[in-house]
mmCIF file of N, CA, C and O in Angstrom:
data_model
loop_
_atom_site.group_PDB
_atom_site.id
_atom_site.type_symbol
_atom_site.label_atom_id
_atom_site.label_comp_id
_atom_site.label_asym_id
_atom_site.label_seq_id
_atom_site.Cartn_x
_atom_site.Cartn_y
_atom_site.Cartn_z
ATOM 1 N N UNK A 23 29.563 32.105 -46.795
ATOM 2 C CA UNK A 23 29.522 30.936 -45.743
ATOM 3 C C UNK A 23 29.386 30.880 -44.592
ATOM 4 O O UNK A 23 28.820 29.650 -44.040
ATOM 5 N N UNK A 24 29.597 32.104 -43.669
ATOM 6 C CA UNK A 24 28.794 31.800 -42.012
ATOM 7 C C UNK A 24 27.553 32.319 -42.411
ATOM 8 O O UNK A 24 27.069 31.444 -41.445
ATOM 9 N N UNK A 25 26.842 32.388 -43.027
ATOM 10 C CA UNK A 25 25.169 32.353 -43.080
ATOM 11 C C UNK A 25 24.488 31.180 -43.293
ATOM 12 O O UNK A 25 23.569 30.627 -42.336
ATOM 13 N N UNK A 26 25.202 30.648 -44.024
ATOM 14 C CA UNK A 26 24.805 28.713 -43.824
ATOM 15 C C UNK A 26 25.529 28.122 -42.609
ATOM 16 O O UNK A 26 24.643 27.413 -42.230
ATOM 17 N N UNK A 27 26.434 28.377 -41.292
ATOM 18 C CA UNK A 27 26.849 27.563 -41.044
ATOM 19 C C UNK A 27 25.314 28.285 -39.753
ATOM 20 O O UNK A 27 24.821 27.701 -38.938
ATOM 21 N N UNK A 28 24.826 29.671 -39.898
ATOM 22 C CA UNK A 28 24.264 30.194 -38.499
ATOM 23 C C UNK A 28 22.975 29.684 -38.653
ATOM 24 O O UNK A 28 21.787 29.213 -37.823
ATOM 25 N N UNK A 29 22.471 29.334 -40.234
ATOM 26 C CA UNK A 29 21.171 28.485 -40.919
ATOM 27 C C UNK A 29 20.896 27.218 -40.280
ATOM 28 O O UNK A 29 20.162 26.729 -39.444
ATOM 29 N N UNK A 30 21.637 26.436 -40.588
ATOM 30 C CA UNK A 30 21.844 25.305 -39.850
ATOM 31 C C UNK A 30 21.708 25.251 -38.257
ATOM 32 O O UNK A 30 21.003 24.092 -37.883
ATOM 33 N N UNK A 31 22.426 25.978 -37.682
ATOM 34 C CA UNK A 31 22.427 25.763 -36.234
ATOM 35 C C UNK A 31 21.308 26.001 -35.706
ATOM 36 O O UNK A 31 20.404 25.921 -34.900
ATOM 37 N N UNK A 32 20.719 27.107 -36.476
ATOM 38 C CA UNK A 32 18.940 27.398 -36.091
ATOM 39 C C UNK A 32 18.571 26.450 -36.376
ATOM 40 O O UNK A 32 17.266 26.166 -35.918
ATOM 41 N N UNK A 33 18.482 25.150 -37.660
ATOM 42 C CA UNK A 33 17.910 24.241 -38.423
ATOM 43 C C UNK A 33 17.816 23.048 -36.801
ATOM 44 O O UNK A 33 16.593 22.515 -36.719
ATOM 45 N N UNK A 34 19.305 23.160 -36.440
ATOM 46 C CA UNK A 34 19.142 22.179 -35.489
ATOM 47 C C UNK A 34 18.378 22.211 -34.349
ATOM 48 O O UNK A 34 18.230 21.241 -33.585
ATOM 49 N N UNK A 35 18.801 23.966 -33.595
ATOM 50 C CA UNK A 35 18.170 23.788 -32.809
ATOM 51 C C UNK A 35 16.456 23.938 -32.468
ATOM 52 O O UNK A 35 15.592 22.952 -32.318
ATOM 53 N N UNK A 36 15.980 23.706 -34.070
ATOM 54 C CA UNK A 36 14.792 23.694 -33.861
ATOM 55 C C UNK A 36 14.186 22.584 -34.048
ATOM 56 O O UNK A 36 13.237 21.718 -33.692
ATOM 57 N N UNK A 37 15.085 21.357 -34.702
ATOM 58 C CA UNK A 37 14.712 20.270 -34.543
ATOM 59 C C UNK A 37 15.154 19.027 -32.861
ATOM 60 O O UNK A 37 14.033 18.375 -33.251
ATOM 61 N N UNK A 38 15.688 20.436 -32.160
ATOM 62 C CA UNK A 38 16.149 19.486 -31.442
ATOM 63 C C UNK A 38 14.703 19.137 -30.277
ATOM 64 O O UNK A 38 14.281 18.761 -29.381
ATOM 65 N N UNK A 39 14.410 20.930 -30.524
ATOM 66 C CA UNK A 39 12.960 21.314 -29.729
ATOM 67 C C UNK A 39 11.705 20.661 -29.981
ATOM 68 O O UNK A 39 11.147 20.370 -29.127
ATOM 69 N N UNK A 40 11.915 19.650 -31.478
ATOM 70 C CA UNK A 40 10.432 19.414 -32.154
ATOM 71 C C UNK A 40 10.668 18.161 -31.269
ATOM 72 O O UNK A 40 9.869 17.583 -31.118
ATOM 73 N N UNK A 41 11.639 17.501 -31.099
ATOM 74 C CA UNK A 41 12.227 15.609 -30.704
ATOM 75 C C UNK A 41 11.459 16.274 -29.556
ATOM 76 O O UNK A 41 11.218 14.810 -28.690
ATOM 77 N N UNK A 42 12.219 17.184 -28.473
ATOM 78 C CA UNK A 42 11.598 17.615 -27.432
ATOM 79 C C UNK A 42 10.420 17.638 -26.829
ATOM 80 O O UNK A 42 9.705 16.986 -25.630
ATOM 81 N N UNK A 43 9.961 18.217 -27.709
ATOM 82 C CA UNK A 43 7.976 18.192 -27.487
ATOM 83 C C UNK A 43 7.566 17.070 -27.874
ATOM 84 O O UNK A 43 6.598 16.635 -27.147
ATOM 85 N N UNK A 44 8.010 16.179 -29.106
ATOM 86 C CA UNK A 44 7.157 15.365 -29.259
ATOM 87 C C UNK A 44 7.596 14.021 -28.143
ATOM 88 O O UNK A 44 6.943 13.161 -27.937
ATOM 89 N N UNK A 45 8.816 13.713 -27.953
ATOM 90 C CA UNK A 45 8.707 12.999 -26.405
ATOM 91 C C UNK A 45 7.854 13.400 -25.571
ATOM 92 O O UNK A 45 7.503 13.101 -24.564
ATOM 93 N N UNK A 46 7.780 15.093 -24.912
ATOM 94 C CA UNK A 46 7.077 15.462 -24.182
ATOM 95 C C UNK A 46 5.628 14.551 -23.937
ATOM 96 O O UNK A 46 4.547 14.700 -23.180
ATOM 97 N N UNK A 47 4.715 14.632 -25.732
ATOM 98 C CA UNK A 47 3.588 14.782 -26.035
ATOM 99 C C UNK A 47 3.454 13.404 -25.684
ATOM 100 O O UNK A 47 2.414 12.612 -24.906
ATOM 101 N N UNK A 48 4.126 12.428 -25.922
ATOM 102 C CA UNK A 48 4.127 10.782 -26.200
ATOM 103 C C UNK A 48 3.985 10.089 -24.406
ATOM 104 O O UNK A 48 3.188 10.027 -24.041
ATOM 105 N N UNK A 49 5.182 11.068 -23.347
ATOM 106 C CA UNK A 49 5.204 10.493 -22.502
ATOM 107 C C UNK A 49 3.602 11.009 -21.623
ATOM 108 O O UNK A 49 3.107 10.091 -20.869
ATOM 109 N N UNK A 50 2.982 12.444 -21.933
ATOM 110 C CA UNK A 50 1.898 12.695 -21.754
ATOM 111 C C UNK A 50 1.148 11.880 -21.823
ATOM 112 O O UNK A 50 0.003 11.359 -21.334
ATOM 113 N N UNK A 51 0.835 11.189 -23.034
ATOM 114 C CA UNK A 51 0.139 10.175 -23.851
ATOM 115 C C UNK A 51 -0.068 8.636 -22.925
ATOM 116 O O UNK A 51 -0.776 8.086 -22.464
ATOM 117 N N UNK A 52 1.016 8.791 -22.670
ATOM 118 C CA UNK A 52 1.418 7.233 -22.280
ATOM 119 C C UNK A 52 0.733 7.105 -20.447
ATOM 120 O O UNK A 52 0.363 7.074 -19.905
ATOM 121 N N UNK A 53 1.826 8.449 -20.115
ATOM 122 C CA UNK A 53 0.910 8.393 -18.350
ATOM 123 C C UNK A 53 -0.146 8.810 -18.042
ATOM 124 O O UNK A 53 -1.146 8.417 -17.325
ATOM 125 N N UNK A 54 -1.061 9.321 -19.052
ATOM 126 C CA UNK A 54 -2.566 10.144 -19.059
ATOM 127 C C UNK A 54 -3.547 8.476 -19.256
ATOM 128 O O UNK A 54 -4.171 7.861 -18.699
ATOM 129 N N UNK A 55 -2.317 7.253 -20.235
ATOM 130 C CA UNK A 55 -3.695 6.268 -20.470
ATOM 131 C C UNK A 55 -3.063 5.566 -19.451
ATOM 132 O O UNK A 55 -4.222 4.737 -18.717
ATOM 133 N N UNK A 56 -2.372 4.777 -17.931
ATOM 134 C CA UNK A 56 -1.623 4.701 -17.464
ATOM 135 C C UNK A 56 -2.848 4.924 -16.380
ATOM 136 O O UNK A 56 -2.984 4.069 -15.635
ATOM 137 N N UNK A 57 -2.913 6.115 -16.305
ATOM 138 C CA UNK A 57 -3.713 6.846 -14.744
ATOM 139 C C UNK A 57 -5.399 6.139 -14.989
ATOM 140 O O UNK A 57 -5.665 5.501 -14.354
ATOM 141 N N UNK A 58 -5.425 6.473 -16.465
ATOM 142 C CA UNK A 58 -7.034 5.926 -16.509
ATOM 143 C C UNK A 58 -7.533 4.255 -16.353
ATOM 144 O O UNK A 58 -7.896 4.014 -15.329
ATOM 145 N N UNK A 59 -6.181 3.782 -17.068
ATOM 146 C CA UNK A 59 -6.235 2.785 -16.427
ATOM 147 C C UNK A 59 -5.989 1.857 -14.903
ATOM 148 O O UNK A 59 -6.910 1.167 -14.096
ATOM 149 N N UNK A 60 -4.990 2.769 -13.638
ATOM 150 C CA UNK A 60 -5.059 2.168 -12.760
ATOM 151 C C UNK A 60 -6.273 3.201 -11.682
ATOM 152 O O UNK A 60 -6.693 2.961 -10.931
ATOM 153 N N UNK A 61 -7.195 4.400 -12.549
ATOM 154 C CA UNK A 61 -7.864 4.520 -11.929
ATOM 155 C C UNK A 61 -8.877 3.851 -12.092
ATOM 156 O O UNK A 61 -10.238 3.615 -10.883
ATOM 157 N N UNK A 62 -8.962 3.113 -12.703
ATOM 158 C CA UNK A 62 -10.404 2.052 -13.512
ATOM 159 C C UNK A 62 -10.429 0.727 -12.124
ATOM 160 O O UNK A 62 -10.779 0.773 -11.162
ATOM 161 N N UNK A 63 -9.149 1.021 -12.493
ATOM 162 C CA UNK A 63 -8.849 -0.581 -11.331
ATOM 163 C C UNK A 63 -8.846 -0.060 -9.686
ATOM 164 O O UNK A 63 -8.874 -1.406 -9.019
ATOM 165 N N UNK A 64 -8.484 0.836 -9.617
ATOM 166 C CA UNK A 64 -8.819 1.151 -7.981
ATOM 167 C C UNK A 64 -10.292 1.181 -7.548
ATOM 168 O O UNK A 64 -10.577 0.678 -6.598
ATOM 169 N N UNK A 65 -11.259 1.300 -8.452
ATOM 170 C CA UNK A 65 -12.713 0.859 -8.306
ATOM 171 C C UNK A 65 -12.702 -0.256 -7.661
ATOM 172 O O UNK A 65 -13.626 -0.608 -6.743
ATOM 173 N N UNK A 66 -12.219 -1.245 -8.004
ATOM 174 C CA UNK A 66 -11.766 -2.841 -7.853
ATOM 175 C C UNK A 66 -10.782 -3.124 -7.111
ATOM 176 O O UNK A 66 -11.501 -4.136 -5.866
ATOM 177 N N UNK A 67 -10.213 -2.493 -6.851
ATOM 178 C CA UNK A 67 -9.139 -2.999 -6.307
ATOM 179 C C UNK A 67 -8.710 -2.024 -4.994
ATOM 180 O O UNK A 67 -7.861 -0.647 -5.891
ATOM 181 N N UNK A 68 -8.944 -1.400 -3.877
ATOM 182 C CA UNK A 68 -8.863 0.190 -3.153
ATOM 183 C C UNK A 68 -6.855 0.550 -2.957
ATOM 184 O O UNK A 68 -6.566 1.011 -2.728
ATOM 185 N N UNK A 69 -7.143 -1.010 -2.951
ATOM 186 C CA UNK A 69 -5.301 -1.028 -2.701
ATOM 187 C C UNK A 69 -3.891 -0.311 -3.772
ATOM 188 O O UNK A 69 -2.959 0.318 -3.509
ATOM 189 N N UNK A 70 -4.531 -0.098 -4.933
ATOM 190 C CA UNK A 70 -4.142 0.415 -6.384
ATOM 191 C C UNK A 70 -4.041 1.833 -5.865
ATOM 192 O O UNK A 70 -3.772 2.621 -6.891
ATOM 193 N N UNK A 71 -4.600 3.028 -5.262
ATOM 194 C CA UNK A 71 -4.793 3.873 -5.368
ATOM 195 C C UNK A 71 -3.845 5.178 -4.867
ATOM 196 O O UNK A 71 -3.091 5.598 -5.298
ATOM 197 N N UNK A 72 -2.611 4.074 -4.420
ATOM 198 C CA UNK A 72 -1.264 5.117 -3.915
ATOM 199 C C UNK A 72 -0.804 5.309 -5.426
ATOM 200 O O UNK A 72 -0.389 5.742 -5.779
ATOM 201 N N UNK A 73 -0.685 3.896 -6.319
ATOM 202 C CA UNK A 73 -0.035 3.842 -7.514
ATOM 203 C C UNK A 73 -0.732 4.972 -8.162
ATOM 204 O O UNK A 73 -0.576 5.765 -8.855
ATOM 205 N N UNK A 74 -2.240 4.544 -8.262
ATOM 206 C CA UNK A 74 -3.218 6.250 -8.884
ATOM 207 C C UNK A 74 -3.016 7.374 -8.978
ATOM 208 O O UNK A 74 -3.253 8.305 -10.121
ATOM 209 N N UNK A 75 -2.690 8.164 -7.409
ATOM 210 C CA UNK A 75 -2.531 8.655 -6.971
ATOM 211 C C UNK A 75 -0.965 9.455 -7.957
ATOM 212 O O UNK A 75 -0.957 10.375 -8.376
ATOM 213 N N UNK A 76 0.105 8.434 -7.358
ATOM 214 C CA UNK A 76 1.315 8.910 -8.107
ATOM 215 C C UNK A 76 0.575 8.759 -9.530
ATOM 216 O O UNK A 76 1.943 10.093 -9.883
ATOM 217 N N UNK A 77 0.401 8.077 -10.469
ATOM 218 C CA UNK A 77 0.521 8.835 -11.753
ATOM 219 C C UNK A 77 -0.269 9.729 -12.220
ATOM 220 O O UNK A 77 0.303 10.738 -13.009
ATOM 221 N N UNK A 78 -1.462 10.160 -11.763
ATOM 222 C CA UNK A 78 -2.185 11.277 -11.200
ATOM 223 C C UNK A 78 -1.161 12.495 -11.458
ATOM 224 O O UNK A 78 -1.343 13.374 -12.198
ATOM 225 N N UNK A 79 -0.624 12.387 -10.752
ATOM 226 C CA UNK A 79 0.567 13.332 -9.378
ATOM 227 C C UNK A 79 1.752 13.277 -11.370
ATOM 228 O O UNK A 79 1.888 14.826 -11.570
ATOM 229 N N UNK A 80 2.542 12.711 -11.449
ATOM 230 C CA UNK A 80 3.377 12.840 -12.732
ATOM 231 C C UNK A 80 2.490 13.028 -13.632
ATOM 232 O O UNK A 80 3.143 14.063 -14.538
ATOM 233 N N UNK A 81 1.513 12.552 -14.503
ATOM 234 C CA UNK A 81 0.175 13.249 -15.625
ATOM 235 C C UNK A 81 0.509 14.474 -15.064
ATOM 236 O O UNK A 81 0.720 14.958 -16.476
ATOM 237 N N UNK A 82 -0.316 14.604 -14.198
ATOM 238 C CA UNK A 82 -0.410 16.642 -14.544
ATOM 239 C C UNK A 82 0.888 17.394 -14.658
ATOM 240 O O UNK A 82 0.672 18.258 -14.609
ATOM 241 N N UNK A 83 2.106 16.582 -13.972
ATOM 242 C CA UNK A 83 2.891 17.189 -14.138
ATOM 243 C C UNK A 83 3.433 17.627 -15.343
ATOM 244 O O UNK A 83 4.246 18.368 -15.762
ATOM 245 N N UNK A 84 3.799 16.144 -15.846
ATOM 246 C CA UNK A 84 4.094 16.616 -17.551
ATOM 247 C C UNK A 84 3.337 17.445 -18.140
ATOM 248 O O UNK A 84 3.478 18.011 -19.640
ATOM 249 N N UNK A 85 1.452 17.155 -17.742
ATOM 250 C CA UNK A 85 0.947 18.242 -19.023
ATOM 251 C C UNK A 85 0.971 19.636 -18.081
ATOM 252 O O UNK A 85 1.066 20.747 -19.586
ATOM 253 N N UNK A 86 1.699 19.800 -16.990
ATOM 254 C CA UNK A 86 1.578 21.785 -16.883
ATOM 255 C C UNK A 86 3.198 21.807 -17.526
ATOM 256 O O UNK A 86 3.024 22.645 -18.337
ATOM 257 N N UNK A 87 3.981 20.959 -17.910
ATOM 258 C CA UNK A 87 5.406 21.459 -18.554
ATOM 259 C C UNK A 87 5.072 21.254 -20.010
ATOM 260 O O UNK A 87 5.495 22.181 -21.207
ATOM 261 N N UNK A 88 4.007 20.236 -20.764
ATOM 262 C CA UNK A 88 3.836 20.568 -22.219
ATOM 263 C C UNK A 88 3.183 22.170 -22.124
ATOM 264 O O UNK A 88 3.119 22.416 -23.251
ATOM 265 N N UNK A 89 2.466 22.196 -21.725
ATOM 266 C CA UNK A 89 1.207 23.056 -21.402
ATOM 267 C C UNK A 89 2.178 24.255 -21.638
ATOM 268 O O UNK A 89 1.933 25.688 -22.090
ATOM 269 N N UNK A 90 3.275 24.433 -21.102
ATOM 270 C CA UNK A 90 4.511 25.637 -20.975
ATOM 271 C C UNK A 90 4.946 25.521 -21.761
ATOM 272 O O UNK A 90 5.437 26.630 -22.697
ATOM 273 N N UNK A 91 5.706 24.500 -22.498
ATOM 274 C CA UNK A 91 6.722 24.630 -23.421
ATOM 275 C C UNK A 91 6.193 24.086 -24.696
ATOM 276 O O UNK A 91 6.993 25.282 -25.759
ATOM 277 N N UNK A 92 5.355 23.614 -24.712
ATOM 278 C CA UNK A 92 5.028 23.183 -26.498
ATOM 279 C C UNK A 92 3.483 24.469 -26.483
ATOM 280 O O UNK A 92 3.805 24.473 -27.545
ATOM 281 N N UNK A 93 2.581 24.089 -25.885
ATOM 282 C CA UNK A 93 1.364 24.894 -26.295
ATOM 283 C C UNK A 93 1.899 26.653 -26.105
ATOM 284 O O UNK A 93 0.730 26.999 -25.935
ATOM 285 N N UNK A 94 2.657 26.939 -24.874
ATOM 286 C CA UNK A 94 3.007 28.153 -24.379
ATOM 287 C C UNK A 94 1.850 28.791 -23.829
ATOM 288 O O UNK A 94 1.482 29.791 -24.083
ATOM 289 N N UNK A 95 0.723 28.578 -22.787
ATOM 290 C CA UNK A 95 -0.045 28.233 -22.077
ATOM 291 C C UNK A 95 0.180 28.624 -21.088
ATOM 292 O O UNK A 95 -0.281 27.875 -20.119
ATOM 293 N N UNK A 96 0.950 29.697 -20.357
ATOM 294 C CA UNK A 96 1.375 30.077 -18.630
ATOM 295 C C UNK A 96 0.039 30.246 -17.894
ATOM 296 O O UNK A 96 0.082 29.302 -16.878
ATOM 297 N N UNK A 97 -0.850 30.401 -18.579
ATOM 298 C CA UNK A 97 -2.221 30.826 -17.535
ATOM 299 C C UNK A 97 -2.315 29.243 -17.140
ATOM 300 O O UNK A 97 -2.820 29.013 -15.813
ATOM 301 N N UNK A 98 -2.630 28.307 -17.759
ATOM 302 C CA UNK A 98 -3.267 27.029 -17.646
ATOM 303 C C UNK A 98 -2.282 26.211 -17.393
ATOM 304 O O UNK A 98 -3.235 25.138 -16.636
ATOM 305 N N UNK A 99 -1.144 26.274 -16.932
ATOM 306 C CA UNK A 99 -0.173 25.454 -16.486
ATOM 307 C C UNK A 99 -0.414 25.773 -14.758
ATOM 308 O O UNK A 99 -0.245 24.679 -14.283
ATOM 309 N N UNK A 100 -1.113 26.736 -13.989
ATOM 310 C CA UNK A 100 -0.729 26.655 -12.841
ATOM 311 C C UNK A 100 -2.030 25.541 -12.334
ATOM 312 O O UNK A 100 -0.998 24.650 -11.764
ATOM 313 N N UNK A 101 -2.702 25.608 -12.418
ATOM 314 C CA UNK A 101 -3.714 24.148 -12.221
ATOM 315 C C UNK A 101 -3.185 22.959 -12.563
ATOM 316 O O UNK A 101 -3.262 22.585 -11.463
ATOM 317 N N UNK A 102 -2.702 22.495 -13.495
ATOM 318 C CA UNK A 102 -1.858 21.758 -13.730
ATOM 319 C C UNK A 102 -1.020 21.253 -12.578
ATOM 320 O O UNK A 102 -1.165 20.618 -12.293
ATOM 321 N N UNK A 103 0.043 22.407 -12.324
ATOM 322 C CA UNK A 103 1.160 21.937 -11.052
ATOM 323 C C UNK A 103 0.348 22.415 -9.985
ATOM 324 O O UNK A 103 0.660 21.399 -9.500
ATOM 325 N N UNK A 104 -1.039 23.138 -9.293
ATOM 326 C CA UNK A 104 -1.705 22.787 -8.356
ATOM 327 C C UNK A 104 -2.060 21.197 -8.463
ATOM 328 O O UNK A 104 -1.862 20.308 -6.629
ATOM 329 N N UNK A 105 -3.257 20.746 -9.132
ATOM 330 C CA UNK A 105 -3.204 19.506 -9.361
ATOM 331 C C UNK A 105 -2.129 18.398 -8.479
ATOM 332 O O UNK A 105 -2.353 17.436 -8.291
ATOM 333 N N UNK A 106 -1.268 18.244 -9.311
ATOM 334 C CA UNK A 106 -0.170 17.537 -9.408
ATOM 335 C C UNK A 106 0.648 17.908 -7.994
ATOM 336 O O UNK A 106 0.540 16.571 -7.395
ATOM 337 N N UNK A 107 0.385 18.464 -7.214
ATOM 338 C CA UNK A 107 0.990 18.809 -5.632
ATOM 339 C C UNK A 107 -0.119 18.667 -5.276
ATOM 340 O O UNK A 107 0.002 18.016 -4.436
ATOM 341 N N UNK A 108 -1.792 18.334 -4.956
ATOM 342 C CA UNK A 108 -2.653 18.150 -4.108
ATOM 343 C C UNK A 108 -2.393 15.970 -4.712
ATOM 344 O O UNK A 108 -2.749 15.403 -3.599
ATOM 345 N N UNK A 109 -2.525 15.992 -5.802
ATOM 346 C CA UNK A 109 -1.867 14.551 -5.690
ATOM 347 C C UNK A 109 -0.755 13.614 -5.709
ATOM 348 O O UNK A 109 -0.905 12.687 -4.814
ATOM 349 N N UNK A 110 0.240 14.184 -5.269
ATOM 350 C CA UNK A 110 1.552 13.965 -5.242
ATOM 351 C C UNK A 110 1.601 14.269 -3.012
ATOM 352 O O UNK A 110 1.242 13.162 -2.634
ATOM 353 N N UNK A 111 0.432 15.265 -2.649
ATOM 354 C CA UNK A 111 0.288 14.948 -1.420
ATOM 355 C C UNK A 111 -0.763 14.056 -0.785
ATOM 356 O O UNK A 111 -0.291 13.369 0.295
ATOM 357 N N UNK A 112 -1.501 13.637 -2.051
ATOM 358 C CA UNK A 112 -2.905 12.542 -1.621
ATOM 359 C C UNK A 112 -2.040 11.564 -1.893
ATOM 360 O O UNK A 112 -2.727 10.082 -0.097
ATOM 361 N N UNK A 113 -1.140 11.011 -2.575
ATOM 362 C CA UNK A 113 0.049 9.879 -2.434
ATOM 363 C C UNK A 113 0.430 9.723 -0.982
ATOM 364 O O UNK A 113 0.814 8.742 -0.202
ATOM 365 N N UNK A 114 1.122 10.337 -0.472
ATOM 366 C CA UNK A 114 1.987 10.608 0.169
ATOM 367 C C UNK A 114 1.044 10.682 1.690
ATOM 368 O O UNK A 114 1.787 9.973 2.639
ATOM 369 N N UNK A 115 0.218 10.983 1.973
ATOM 370 C CA UNK A 115 -0.578 10.842 2.892
ATOM 371 C C UNK A 115 -1.290 9.190 3.455
ATOM 372 O O UNK A 115 -1.175 8.784 3.861
ATOM 373 N N UNK A 116 -1.587 8.865 2.231
ATOM 374 C CA UNK A 116 -1.747 7.174 2.027
ATOM 375 C C UNK A 116 -1.088 6.405 2.577
ATOM 376 O O UNK A 116 -0.676 5.446 3.185
ATOM 377 N N UNK A 117 0.632 6.818 1.604
ATOM 378 C CA UNK A 117 1.638 5.976 2.453
ATOM 379 C C UNK A 117 1.994 6.035 3.863
ATOM 380 O O UNK A 117 2.441 4.971 4.277
ATOM 381 N N UNK A 118 1.628 7.244 4.638
ATOM 382 C CA UNK A 118 1.675 7.382 5.748
ATOM 383 C C UNK A 118 1.085 7.284 6.492
ATOM 384 O O UNK A 118 1.109 7.284 7.941
ATOM 385 N N UNK A 119 -0.230 6.852 5.411
ATOM 386 C CA UNK A 119 -1.283 6.169 7.037
ATOM 387 C C UNK A 119 -1.143 7.371 7.284
ATOM 388 O O UNK A 119 -2.351 6.904 8.368
ATOM 389 N N UNK A 120 -2.052 8.713 7.027
ATOM 390 C CA UNK A 120 -2.703 9.801 7.533
ATOM 391 C C UNK A 120 -4.253 9.671 7.749
ATOM 392 O O UNK A 120 -4.747 9.300 6.737
#
């Protein structure tokens, strides 16, 4: 009887992890799509560059999270984190008018 309870808890943990991974991948797909759309829109309207930089930073941060949690590739996470920091920094510079 104790064995069934242990197995159920393990399956619950796996299902929860599966759903978290799926939500992370869906968020990545949505933010990459919006980043792509705003990247193209930035060509025609330069005022949208701040939005593009913020979306790029969020996309790279989500990609770093997914790389670490879903794909288990810690080495490739570092460039995504650095890219996200640079994108946020660039957006901050634009907002502050530097």
